[in-house]
Each structure stands twice: as structure tokens, then as C-alpha cells.
């Protein structure tokens, strides 16, 4: 489903990822862990084809993303749901209007949109708040709205970039439970987080990164705090 | 898409108003130019159908002499129409023109008015030759022809047309730039929204459409406002123009012309609004890559 083969990504002289290789199968739930700047978000952006790898090969759902033509990028991205760390909801649209955007983009029929919106908003517990604007919601609710938008199109892959980064433990657990529920329906979930307690809670596969390098990849793993260069320096 | 475009307009009404007013002004000038140009054409067309050479004849000419002169003119194949106006007809015309002045009517009889020949040429360029032929004939007393008036009007119409083409291009360019600036500002203000839409799988068409529709709405609305104001101006100026163009029957202006002008302006508005916003959005999306 997701294949990284010796992937390196450089931004000028800065190396964001260095020869990273891993493979994620269909229906897997994988945590990407590591401290800030480890390369988690870079991996998510590479999967979304926001930019190209400097070296190496990335295959998503069997397609080499470097070979996907610009015109085909929208169709490619429609197969992937994303929960962004900063939510990326449109502030001048209601929860409902935000959540149904992926379906409107695909020109799905209105009746079908209404049905799926109700289903997904009930799943994330926001049906009663569907007509509110993001500014009128609590942070946990905004994150759940973002999650609802990511899953409404029934994506094959769900990417979650620090989805619990701004949440309290209770809200964080709710989000994790929702992600697990989505994963139970054969959706591949790749979640970037540095929250050790959440990683340890689910006992799923853990890919650990530090300074752009993959330092461990363990099935049913635990979050292991990597030794940072700056610690040595300090 | 249309709903989103309307939302864009509602969210920044002042920008929208500025764009519409600016475009309305340029379309209004274009509309007025079209009216002036068409009016000049109509006046020129009217004058071309009038007798352009009038030859006043000497008294007591013989019918054979008149027929001979007519044949001579027709033989040139440069004459469209010849009309003989007898002394009695001249008196009748004189009475008609001076019916409000009894003093002038009392003093004039058919005897003192000359008979005349009114000649229309097939082309304005034939006028001097026809006038010369008439002058050389012994039965002709005096020749008057309107070559000056018609040729001046003709050259004015040609100049208006040339200057107008340049004016239309220039004003359309101003409108195009206005749309580009306003839509460009809006695109720039919605950078984040465009980025988010791109990340969740929106294609270029989905992202661009509301902005292009917005530009088209500006264009169509401006065209309609320009048409309405120019039509009202025309109605307001009609009494003055009727007296200024004394006797030249170009009023009332036909509905075909008025609605044709509306159609033309709408097409121009659609194109300027659509192309301007397309350029603005394309430019931004290019920089986004």
C-alpha cells in the first residue's frame, strides 16, 4: 500500500529524510514517531505528493508517485484522507460544509452527500454541531471535524499528522479510538505522533525516526525515546 | 460553483463594487461610442439617399431640352435618380416650408420660383463630374451640390470608426486589468483555502471556477449597467438630438439596435470578465507549483 525505498529528501543543504525505507500493507495501523524535526511530516507530505523525493522511490497503492502527472494528482489525492496537525478547516464554512467538501469535489449526488455526511458526523459526534463554524467549536471538536472530512470519501489510506497534538488526554483518546474504528474497516492508517502514551496504548506497529533517519520499525512496538544528537551535545 | 462565487462577492463587497463601477464606466464609454458611430452612419446613409446636386433651370425651357439633358445625364451611368421639380411644385414646397409665415407666402408666386432638377449620384466621387455636365448645359441657370458636407461627414465617420476600434481595445484592456487586479487580490486572499482544496483532491477546474464565474458576473453586471445608463442618456438627449439633426429621421432608435447593443456589451462583458479572471487565477496557480 505504501512503499518507501531509500528515500532521501533535501531542502537545499538541509536533509529532512535520509535513506528511509519501509513498507505498509493494506489495512495496517502504523505510528510514525519521533521528536519534532524527525521527518514525520515530510513523510506525510511526500505521500501526498506535495513534493518529490530527492532520491529513492515511493510507491503509493502501486503507483510510483514521481511518475504521476500533475493532472492526475487530484484523483490520486482523493484516495487519501488527511488529518492535518493545524486542522486546515475553512474558517468561513460550517462544519457540515467543510466535511462534505471532498464529496462535492468528486461531484457526488446531493442525496448521497447528505447520507454520508450524517453517517460520518454521527460517528465523530458532531452531528448536533454541524451548522457551527470552526471558530465556534472547541479544539477537540475541530480535530474531529477534520477527521470527519478526511474519512467521508472512504479513503484507502488515512494520514494523520499529529492529530492529538493540541488535545487533552481525553480528547486524544477519543481521536485514537475513532482512528482504530476506521482502521477496522480495512483503511490503512499512518499516524504521526510524538505522544508516547497513545502509541503504547494501541500496541500497533511503530516506525521511529530521528534526524531524518529511520531508527526502528517494530511490530506491536513501543515508543522508544531516541537518543538525540543535541542531548549528546548538551 | 455559482453559490461559492456569490459568497466570494458577498465577503468583499467593496472590491466587487469597485470592479463593477470601473468596468461599467469603460463599457459605458464603449456603448456611447457605438451609439455615436451608428448615428453618424445613419446620418451619412440618409444624406447619401438625398439629392446631392440641384440644378436650377432657366425660365421657359422646352420639354425637349429637358429630356435631352436627362438623357445626357443618364448616359454617364453615374446617376442613380433624376427628379424634375416644376415651378408649381417648387411653390408648393415653398409654401409647405413657410406655412407659419403668411407674409412670405403672400409675396411669392410660381413665376418667380425656378424649376429644378434634383440628381442623386451612384457615388459621392461622381458628384463633381455630374455638376460640371449640368453647368455646361445652356438650360441650367445655377448648380448647387453638397459634396463638401457629405465628404466631410464621410471622413468623420471613417475617423470615428478608426479611433473607436482603438478606443474599444484600450478600454477593454483597462477592464481586463481591473478584473485581473480584483480577482488576483481575491485569489491571493484565499491562498490558504486554495491550498487546502488542493490537498483534499480538488482539481484546477474546481478551484478556478468560482473565481472565473465571479469575473463573469462582474463583466455581465457592468455591461448591463453601462447599457442601461447609456440608453437612459440617449432617451434624455433625444429631444436635443432631434432638433439638432433637423429633419434627418434617425429617431426613434430601433429596438433591434438597442437590444443588439445590449447583446454586444454582454458578450464583451462575459469575455473580459472570464478571460481577466482566468489570467489572474492561472497566474497564481502557476506560482503555487
PDB file of C-alpha atoms in Angstrom, chain B residues 116-236:
ATOM      1  CA  UNK B 116     -35.095  72.442 -60.958  1.00  0.00           C
ATOM      2  CA  UNK B 117     -33.560  69.017 -61.481  1.00  0.00           C
ATOM      3  CA  UNK B 118     -32.593  67.037 -58.318  1.00  0.00           C
ATOM      4  CA  UNK B 119     -29.908  64.489 -59.112  1.00  0.00           C
ATOM      5  CA  UNK B 120     -28.574  61.666 -56.902  1.00  0.00           C
ATOM      6  CA  UNK B 121     -25.199  60.169 -57.831  1.00  0.00           C
ATOM      7  CA  UNK B 122     -24.318  56.486 -57.545  1.00  0.00           C
ATOM      8  CA  UNK B 123     -21.141  57.505 -55.695  1.00  0.00           C
ATOM      9  CA  UNK B 124     -20.018  60.684 -53.982  1.00  0.00           C
ATOM     10  CA  UNK B 125     -16.935  60.714 -56.197  1.00  0.00           C
ATOM     11  CA  UNK B 126     -19.137  61.246 -59.301  1.00  0.00           C
ATOM     12  CA  UNK B 127     -20.607  64.498 -57.960  1.00  0.00           C
ATOM     13  CA  UNK B 128     -18.095  66.981 -59.477  1.00  0.00           C
ATOM     14  CA  UNK B 129     -18.436  65.420 -62.925  1.00  0.00           C
ATOM     15  CA  UNK B 130     -22.266  65.466 -62.792  1.00  0.00           C
ATOM     16  CA  UNK B 131     -22.214  69.091 -61.564  1.00  0.00           C
ATOM     17  CA  UNK B 132     -19.867  70.020 -64.432  1.00  0.00           C
ATOM     18  CA  UNK B 133     -22.156  68.351 -67.012  1.00  0.00           C
ATOM     19  CA  UNK B 134     -25.114  70.296 -65.661  1.00  0.00           C
ATOM     20  CA  UNK B 135     -23.234  73.621 -65.592  1.00  0.00           C
ATOM     21  CA  UNK B 136     -22.257  73.238 -69.258  1.00  0.00           C
ATOM     22  CA  UNK B 137     -25.875  72.811 -70.350  1.00  0.00           C
ATOM     23  CA  UNK B 138     -27.487  76.009 -71.717  1.00  0.00           C
ATOM     24  CA  UNK B 139     -30.830  75.478 -69.896  1.00  0.00           C
ATOM     25  CA  UNK B 140     -29.161  75.424 -66.477  1.00  0.00           C
ATOM     26  CA  UNK B 141     -29.044  78.670 -64.522  1.00  0.00           C
ATOM     27  CA  UNK B 142     -27.238  77.578 -61.367  1.00  0.00           C
ATOM     28  CA  UNK B 143     -25.864  74.341 -59.834  1.00  0.00           C
ATOM     29  CA  UNK B 144     -25.675  73.578 -56.123  1.00  0.00           C
ATOM     30  CA  UNK B 145     -24.177  70.379 -54.775  1.00  0.00           C
ATOM     31  CA  UNK B 146     -23.446  69.145 -51.239  1.00  0.00           C
ATOM     32  CA  UNK B 147     -20.159  67.425 -51.929  1.00  0.00           C
ATOM     33  CA  UNK B 148     -18.459  69.260 -49.064  1.00  0.00           C
ATOM     34  CA  UNK B 149     -20.987  68.315 -46.407  1.00  0.00           C
ATOM     35  CA  UNK B 150     -21.229  64.687 -47.421  1.00  0.00           C
ATOM     36  CA  UNK B 151     -17.499  64.122 -47.855  1.00  0.00           C
ATOM     37  CA  UNK B 152     -16.704  65.802 -44.533  1.00  0.00           C
ATOM     38  CA  UNK B 153     -19.285  63.609 -42.799  1.00  0.00           C
ATOM     39  CA  UNK B 154     -17.936  60.585 -44.616  1.00  0.00           C
ATOM     40  CA  UNK B 155     -14.386  61.271 -43.469  1.00  0.00           C
ATOM     41  CA  UNK B 156     -15.653  61.948 -39.924  1.00  0.00           C
ATOM     42  CA  UNK B 157     -17.441  58.601 -39.847  1.00  0.00           C
ATOM     43  CA  UNK B 158     -14.303  56.818 -41.052  1.00  0.00           C
ATOM     44  CA  UNK B 159     -12.238  58.606 -38.390  1.00  0.00           C
ATOM     45  CA  UNK B 160     -14.746  57.788 -35.638  1.00  0.00           C
ATOM     46  CA  UNK B 161     -14.646  54.151 -36.715  1.00  0.00           C
ATOM     47  CA  UNK B 162     -10.837  54.009 -36.670  1.00  0.00           C
ATOM     48  CA  UNK B 163     -10.480  55.856 -33.361  1.00  0.00           C
ATOM     49  CA  UNK B 164     -13.314  53.783 -31.916  1.00  0.00           C
ATOM     50  CA  UNK B 165     -11.614  50.495 -32.714  1.00  0.00           C
ATOM     51  CA  UNK B 166      -8.547  51.687 -30.829  1.00  0.00           C
ATOM     52  CA  UNK B 167     -10.757  53.049 -28.010  1.00  0.00           C
ATOM     53  CA  UNK B 168     -12.618  49.729 -27.652  1.00  0.00           C
ATOM     54  CA  UNK B 169      -9.345  47.799 -27.484  1.00  0.00           C
ATOM     55  CA  UNK B 170      -7.889  50.242 -24.968  1.00  0.00           C
ATOM     56  CA  UNK B 171     -10.981  50.306 -22.736  1.00  0.00           C
ATOM     57  CA  UNK B 172     -11.368  46.525 -22.930  1.00  0.00           C
ATOM     58  CA  UNK B 173      -7.755  46.233 -21.798  1.00  0.00           C
ATOM     59  CA  UNK B 174      -8.482  48.526 -18.827  1.00  0.00           C
ATOM     60  CA  UNK B 175     -11.487  46.369 -17.900  1.00  0.00           C
ATOM     61  CA  UNK B 176      -9.399  43.221 -18.307  1.00  0.00           C
ATOM     62  CA  UNK B 177      -6.705  44.616 -15.995  1.00  0.00           C
ATOM     63  CA  UNK B 178      -9.351  45.706 -13.461  1.00  0.00           C
ATOM     64  CA  UNK B 179     -10.748  42.170 -13.328  1.00  0.00           C
ATOM     65  CA  UNK B 180      -7.235  40.729 -13.110  1.00  0.00           C
ATOM     66  CA  UNK B 181      -6.300  43.003 -10.202  1.00  0.00           C
ATOM     67  CA  UNK B 182      -9.522  42.407  -8.230  1.00  0.00           C
ATOM     68  CA  UNK B 183      -9.632  38.644  -8.822  1.00  0.00           C
ATOM     69  CA  UNK B 184      -5.863  38.449  -8.236  1.00  0.00           C
ATOM     70  CA  UNK B 185      -6.353  40.122  -4.848  1.00  0.00           C
ATOM     71  CA  UNK B 186      -9.150  37.711  -4.016  1.00  0.00           C
ATOM     72  CA  UNK B 187      -7.105  34.677  -5.079  1.00  0.00           C
ATOM     73  CA  UNK B 188      -4.223  35.959  -3.017  1.00  0.00           C
ATOM     74  CA  UNK B 189      -6.521  36.459  -0.020  1.00  0.00           C
ATOM     75  CA  UNK B 190      -7.767  32.893  -0.340  1.00  0.00           C
ATOM     76  CA  UNK B 191      -4.341  31.263  -0.683  1.00  0.00           C
ATOM     77  CA  UNK B 192      -4.938  29.012   2.295  1.00  0.00           C
ATOM     78  CA  UNK B 193      -8.327  27.874   1.062  1.00  0.00           C
ATOM     79  CA  UNK B 194      -6.853  27.072  -2.359  1.00  0.00           C
ATOM     80  CA  UNK B 195      -4.032  25.135  -0.725  1.00  0.00           C
ATOM     81  CA  UNK B 196      -6.460  23.131   1.430  1.00  0.00           C
ATOM     82  CA  UNK B 197      -8.705  22.371  -1.542  1.00  0.00           C
ATOM     83  CA  UNK B 198      -5.673  21.166  -3.490  1.00  0.00           C
ATOM     84  CA  UNK B 199      -4.607  18.877  -0.639  1.00  0.00           C
ATOM     85  CA  UNK B 200      -8.010  17.213  -0.376  1.00  0.00           C
ATOM     86  CA  UNK B 201      -8.112  16.456  -4.091  1.00  0.00           C
ATOM     87  CA  UNK B 202      -9.713  19.451  -5.786  1.00  0.00           C
ATOM     88  CA  UNK B 203      -8.683  19.814  -9.416  1.00  0.00           C
ATOM     89  CA  UNK B 204      -7.686  23.081 -11.046  1.00  0.00           C
ATOM     90  CA  UNK B 205     -11.155  23.423 -12.566  1.00  0.00           C
ATOM     91  CA  UNK B 206     -12.871  23.154  -9.183  1.00  0.00           C
ATOM     92  CA  UNK B 207     -10.526  25.744  -7.661  1.00  0.00           C
ATOM     93  CA  UNK B 208     -10.607  28.147 -10.599  1.00  0.00           C
ATOM     94  CA  UNK B 209     -14.317  28.004 -11.469  1.00  0.00           C
ATOM     95  CA  UNK B 210     -15.724  30.194  -8.641  1.00  0.00           C
ATOM     96  CA  UNK B 211     -13.160  32.923  -9.430  1.00  0.00           C
ATOM     97  CA  UNK B 212     -13.894  32.773 -13.155  1.00  0.00           C
ATOM     98  CA  UNK B 213     -17.642  32.835 -12.512  1.00  0.00           C
ATOM     99  CA  UNK B 214     -17.076  35.837 -10.230  1.00  0.00           C
ATOM    100  CA  UNK B 215     -15.225  37.654 -13.041  1.00  0.00           C
ATOM    101  CA  UNK B 216     -18.001  36.807 -15.494  1.00  0.00           C
ATOM    102  CA  UNK B 217     -20.610  38.136 -13.039  1.00  0.00           C
ATOM    103  CA  UNK B 218     -18.647  41.425 -12.811  1.00  0.00           C
ATOM    104  CA  UNK B 219     -18.462  41.615 -16.602  1.00  0.00           C
ATOM    105  CA  UNK B 220     -22.157  40.890 -17.211  1.00  0.00           C
ATOM    106  CA  UNK B 221     -23.346  43.196 -14.430  1.00  0.00           C
ATOM    107  CA  UNK B 222     -21.095  46.023 -15.642  1.00  0.00           C
ATOM    108  CA  UNK B 223     -22.264  45.529 -19.242  1.00  0.00           C
ATOM    109  CA  UNK B 224     -25.909  45.733 -18.152  1.00  0.00           C
ATOM    110  CA  UNK B 225     -25.317  48.868 -16.044  1.00  0.00           C
ATOM    111  CA  UNK B 226     -23.406  50.502 -18.921  1.00  0.00           C
ATOM    112  CA  UNK B 227     -26.197  49.648 -21.376  1.00  0.00           C
ATOM    113  CA  UNK B 228     -28.916  50.929 -19.043  1.00  0.00           C
ATOM    114  CA  UNK B 229     -27.152  54.232 -18.326  1.00  0.00           C
ATOM    115  CA  UNK B 230     -26.293  54.813 -21.981  1.00  0.00           C
ATOM    116  CA  UNK B 231     -29.889  54.010 -23.046  1.00  0.00           C
ATOM    117  CA  UNK B 232     -31.277  56.407 -20.425  1.00  0.00           C
ATOM    118  CA  UNK B 233     -28.766  59.044 -21.606  1.00  0.00           C
ATOM    119  CA  UNK B 234     -29.912  58.508 -25.190  1.00  0.00           C
ATOM    120  CA  UNK B 235     -33.581  58.916 -24.219  1.00  0.00           C
ATOM    121  CA  UNK B 236     -32.686  62.043 -22.258  1.00  0.00           C
TER     122      UNK B 236
END
